Coordinates of C-alpha atoms in Angstrom, one line a residue:
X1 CA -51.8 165.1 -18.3
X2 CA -49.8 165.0 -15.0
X3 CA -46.7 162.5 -14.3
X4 CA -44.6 161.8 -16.3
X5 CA -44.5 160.6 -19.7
X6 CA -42.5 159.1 -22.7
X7 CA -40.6 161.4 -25.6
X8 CA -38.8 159.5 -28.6
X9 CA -37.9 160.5 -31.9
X10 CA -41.2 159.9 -34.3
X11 CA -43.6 159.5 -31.6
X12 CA -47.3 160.1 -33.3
X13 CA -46.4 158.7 -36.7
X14 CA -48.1 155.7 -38.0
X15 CA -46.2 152.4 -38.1
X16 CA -46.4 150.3 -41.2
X17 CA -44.5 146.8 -41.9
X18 CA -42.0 147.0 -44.7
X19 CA -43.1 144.3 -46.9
X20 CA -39.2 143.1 -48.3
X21 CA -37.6 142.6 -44.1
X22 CA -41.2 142.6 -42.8
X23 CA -39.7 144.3 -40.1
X24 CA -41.7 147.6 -38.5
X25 CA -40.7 151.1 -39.7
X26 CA -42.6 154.7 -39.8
X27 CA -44.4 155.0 -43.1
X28 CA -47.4 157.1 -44.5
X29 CA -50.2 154.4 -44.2
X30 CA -52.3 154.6 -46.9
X31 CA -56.3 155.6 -46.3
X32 CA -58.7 152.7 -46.4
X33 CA -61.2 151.3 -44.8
X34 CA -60.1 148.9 -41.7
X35 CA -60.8 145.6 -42.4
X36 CA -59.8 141.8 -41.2
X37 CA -60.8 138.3 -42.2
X38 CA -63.3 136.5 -40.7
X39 CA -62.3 132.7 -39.7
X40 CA -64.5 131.3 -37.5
X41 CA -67.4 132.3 -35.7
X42 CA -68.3 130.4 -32.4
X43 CA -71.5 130.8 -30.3
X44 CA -75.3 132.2 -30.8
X45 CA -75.6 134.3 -34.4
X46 CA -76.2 137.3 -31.7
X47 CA -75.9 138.7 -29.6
X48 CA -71.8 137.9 -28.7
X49 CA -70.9 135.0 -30.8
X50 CA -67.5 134.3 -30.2
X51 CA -65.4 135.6 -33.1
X52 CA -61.7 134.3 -34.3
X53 CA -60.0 136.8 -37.0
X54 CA -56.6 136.9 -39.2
X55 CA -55.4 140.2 -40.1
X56 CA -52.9 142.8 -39.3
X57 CA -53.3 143.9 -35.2
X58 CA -54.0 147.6 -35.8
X59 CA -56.2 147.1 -39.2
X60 CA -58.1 144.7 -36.8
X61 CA -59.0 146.7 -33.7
X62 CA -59.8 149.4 -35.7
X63 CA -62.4 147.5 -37.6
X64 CA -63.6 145.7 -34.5
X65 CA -64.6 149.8 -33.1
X66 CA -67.6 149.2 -35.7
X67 CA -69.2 146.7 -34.0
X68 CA -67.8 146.0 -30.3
X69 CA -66.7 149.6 -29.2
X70 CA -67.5 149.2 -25.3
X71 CA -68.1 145.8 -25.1
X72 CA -65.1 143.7 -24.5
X73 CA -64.2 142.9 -20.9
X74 CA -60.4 141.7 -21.4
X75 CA -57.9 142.5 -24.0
X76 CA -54.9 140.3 -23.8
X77 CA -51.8 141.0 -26.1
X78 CA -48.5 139.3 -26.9
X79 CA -46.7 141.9 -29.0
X80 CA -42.9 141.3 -30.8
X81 CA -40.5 140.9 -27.5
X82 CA -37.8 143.2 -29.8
X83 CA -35.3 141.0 -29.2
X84 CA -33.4 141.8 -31.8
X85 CA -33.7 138.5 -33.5
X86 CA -35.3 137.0 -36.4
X87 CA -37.9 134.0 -36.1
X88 CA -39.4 132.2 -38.8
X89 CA -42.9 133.5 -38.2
X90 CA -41.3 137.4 -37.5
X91 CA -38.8 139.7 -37.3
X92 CA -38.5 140.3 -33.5
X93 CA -36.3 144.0 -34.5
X94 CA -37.3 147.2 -34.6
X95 CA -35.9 150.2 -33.7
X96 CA -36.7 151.5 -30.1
X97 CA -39.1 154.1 -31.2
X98 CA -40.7 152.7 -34.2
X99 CA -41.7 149.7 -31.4
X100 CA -43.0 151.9 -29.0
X101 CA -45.1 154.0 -32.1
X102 CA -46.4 150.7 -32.7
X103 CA -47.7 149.1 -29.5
X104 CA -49.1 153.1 -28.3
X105 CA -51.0 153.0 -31.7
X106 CA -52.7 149.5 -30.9
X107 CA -52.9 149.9 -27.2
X108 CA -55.2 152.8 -27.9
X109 CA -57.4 151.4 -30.3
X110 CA -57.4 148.4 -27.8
X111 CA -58.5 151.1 -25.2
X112 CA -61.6 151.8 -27.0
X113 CA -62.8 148.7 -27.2
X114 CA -63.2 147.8 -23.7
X115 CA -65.9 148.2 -21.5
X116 CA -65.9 150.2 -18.0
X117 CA -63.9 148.1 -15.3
X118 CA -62.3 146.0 -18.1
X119 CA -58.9 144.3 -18.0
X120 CA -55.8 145.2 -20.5
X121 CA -53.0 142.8 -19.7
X122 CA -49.7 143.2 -22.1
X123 CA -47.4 140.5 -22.4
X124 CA -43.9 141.1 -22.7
X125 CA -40.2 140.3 -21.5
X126 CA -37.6 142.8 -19.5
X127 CA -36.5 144.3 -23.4
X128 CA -39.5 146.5 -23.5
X129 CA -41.2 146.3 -20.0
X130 CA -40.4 149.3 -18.2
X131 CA -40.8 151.5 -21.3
X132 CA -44.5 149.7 -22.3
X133 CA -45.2 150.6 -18.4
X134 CA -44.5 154.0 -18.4
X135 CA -46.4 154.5 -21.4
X136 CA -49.5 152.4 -20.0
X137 CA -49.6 154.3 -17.3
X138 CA -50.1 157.4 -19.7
X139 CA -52.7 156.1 -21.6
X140 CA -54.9 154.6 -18.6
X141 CA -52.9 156.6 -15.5
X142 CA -50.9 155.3 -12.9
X143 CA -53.7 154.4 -10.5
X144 CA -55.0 152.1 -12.8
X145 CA -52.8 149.1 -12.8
X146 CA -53.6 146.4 -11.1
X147 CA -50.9 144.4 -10.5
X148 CA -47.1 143.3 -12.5
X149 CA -47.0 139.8 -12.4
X150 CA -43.6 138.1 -13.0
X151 CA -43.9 134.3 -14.1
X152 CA -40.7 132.1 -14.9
X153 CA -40.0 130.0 -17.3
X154 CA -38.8 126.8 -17.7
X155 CA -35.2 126.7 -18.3
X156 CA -35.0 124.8 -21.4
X157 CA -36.7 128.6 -22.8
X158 CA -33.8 129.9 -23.1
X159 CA -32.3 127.9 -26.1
X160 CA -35.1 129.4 -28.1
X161 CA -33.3 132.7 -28.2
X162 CA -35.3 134.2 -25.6
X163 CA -32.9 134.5 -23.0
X164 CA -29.7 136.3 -22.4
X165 CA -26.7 134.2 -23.5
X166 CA -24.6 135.9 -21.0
X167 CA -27.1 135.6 -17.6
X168 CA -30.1 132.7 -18.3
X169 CA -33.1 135.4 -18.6
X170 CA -36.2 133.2 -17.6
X171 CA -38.6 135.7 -16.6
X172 CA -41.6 137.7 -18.6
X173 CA -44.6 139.8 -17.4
X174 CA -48.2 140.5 -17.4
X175 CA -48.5 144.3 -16.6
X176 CA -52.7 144.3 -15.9
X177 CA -54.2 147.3 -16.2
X178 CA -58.0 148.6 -15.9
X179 CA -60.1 150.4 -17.8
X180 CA -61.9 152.4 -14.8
X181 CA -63.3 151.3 -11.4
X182 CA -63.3 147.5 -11.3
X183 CA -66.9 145.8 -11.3
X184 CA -67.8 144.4 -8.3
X185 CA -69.1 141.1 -9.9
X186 CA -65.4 140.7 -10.9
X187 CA -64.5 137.5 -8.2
X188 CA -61.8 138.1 -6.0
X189 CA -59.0 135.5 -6.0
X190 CA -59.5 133.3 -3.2
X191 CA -57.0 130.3 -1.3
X192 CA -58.7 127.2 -1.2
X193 CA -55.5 124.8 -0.3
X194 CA -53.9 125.4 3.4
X195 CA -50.4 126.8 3.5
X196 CA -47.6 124.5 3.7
X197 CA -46.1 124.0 7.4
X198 CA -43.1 125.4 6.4
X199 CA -44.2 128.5 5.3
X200 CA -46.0 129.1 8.2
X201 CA -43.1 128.5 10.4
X202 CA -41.1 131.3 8.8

């Protein structure tokens, strides 16, 4: 592997969620069988009805590999900004390395899932960005990201507890990556509204 790469304390051990903080921590994950639970199914019986599960992220992709290894064309995640708060439906804090233990552990089962020319796109806010980057760029190399986008978001956000309470932090990010040469059927964004005057004057 050439360029460089990410070294933290515990990297390679599995990441389990302790069940009293339900907060992340390294573990010993017990063998069994990678499951999830089925909710709804969507779409023709075969062969790529559209499938909505429930289950733990990791105990889920791995059980997907049965059935759509190579197959899916976008993989789209929203992982636990580590903050360093608590929400009702989370604990958003978990020690710098266990977090990064946890998303390389799902991003490559994610990896294995997708098809040649496929899209990975990570969600995430400036906590963890530059450290998810560097290690995305490991797992599908440098030359494979296809773009950073940087959306804002609406003021009002920030009472949430997403934002900085010293400077208003209203910014996240899509880091896109793909999974090999991108398909040429893939349609190319394209402007279909004329520039405004006054950008064209600048």
């Amino acid at each position: 592997m050439s360029g460089p790469t990410l070294a933290w304390s515990g990297r390679g051990r599995p990441v389990v969620r302790d069940e009293e903080s339900g907060r992340w921590r390294f573990g010993d994950r017990a063998p069994s069988q990678p499951s999830f639970v089925e909710l709804r199914r969507h779409g023709p019986p075969l062969p790529d009805p559209s499938l909505l599960v429930h289950g733990e992220a990791h105990e889920a992709l791995r059980a997907l590999l049965v059935t759509h290894a190579g197959r899916i064309r976008l993989c789209y995640i929203d992982p636990p900004f580590n903050t360093g708060q608590d929400f009702d439906a989370y604990a958003d804090r978990a020690d710098h390395g266990v977090w990064l233990s946890c998303l390389e552990e799902r991003v490559r089962a994610a990896v294995q899932l997708l098809c040649p020319g496929a899209f990975f796109v990570a969600h995430l806010n400036v906590v963890e960005q530059s450290y998810l980057k560097v290690l995305l760029d490991e797992i599908f190399g440098r030359e494979r990201l296809v773009a950073q986008i940087v959306w804002q978001r609406t003021p009002d956000r920030t009472v949430l507890g997403q934002g900085s309470a010293l400077v208003a932090d209203q910014v996240e990010y899509l880091l896109v990556y793909s999974n090999g040469a991108l398909a040429n059927d893939w349609p190319r964004p394209q402007r279909i509204t004329k520039l405004p005057t006054r950008t064209l004057l600048t």
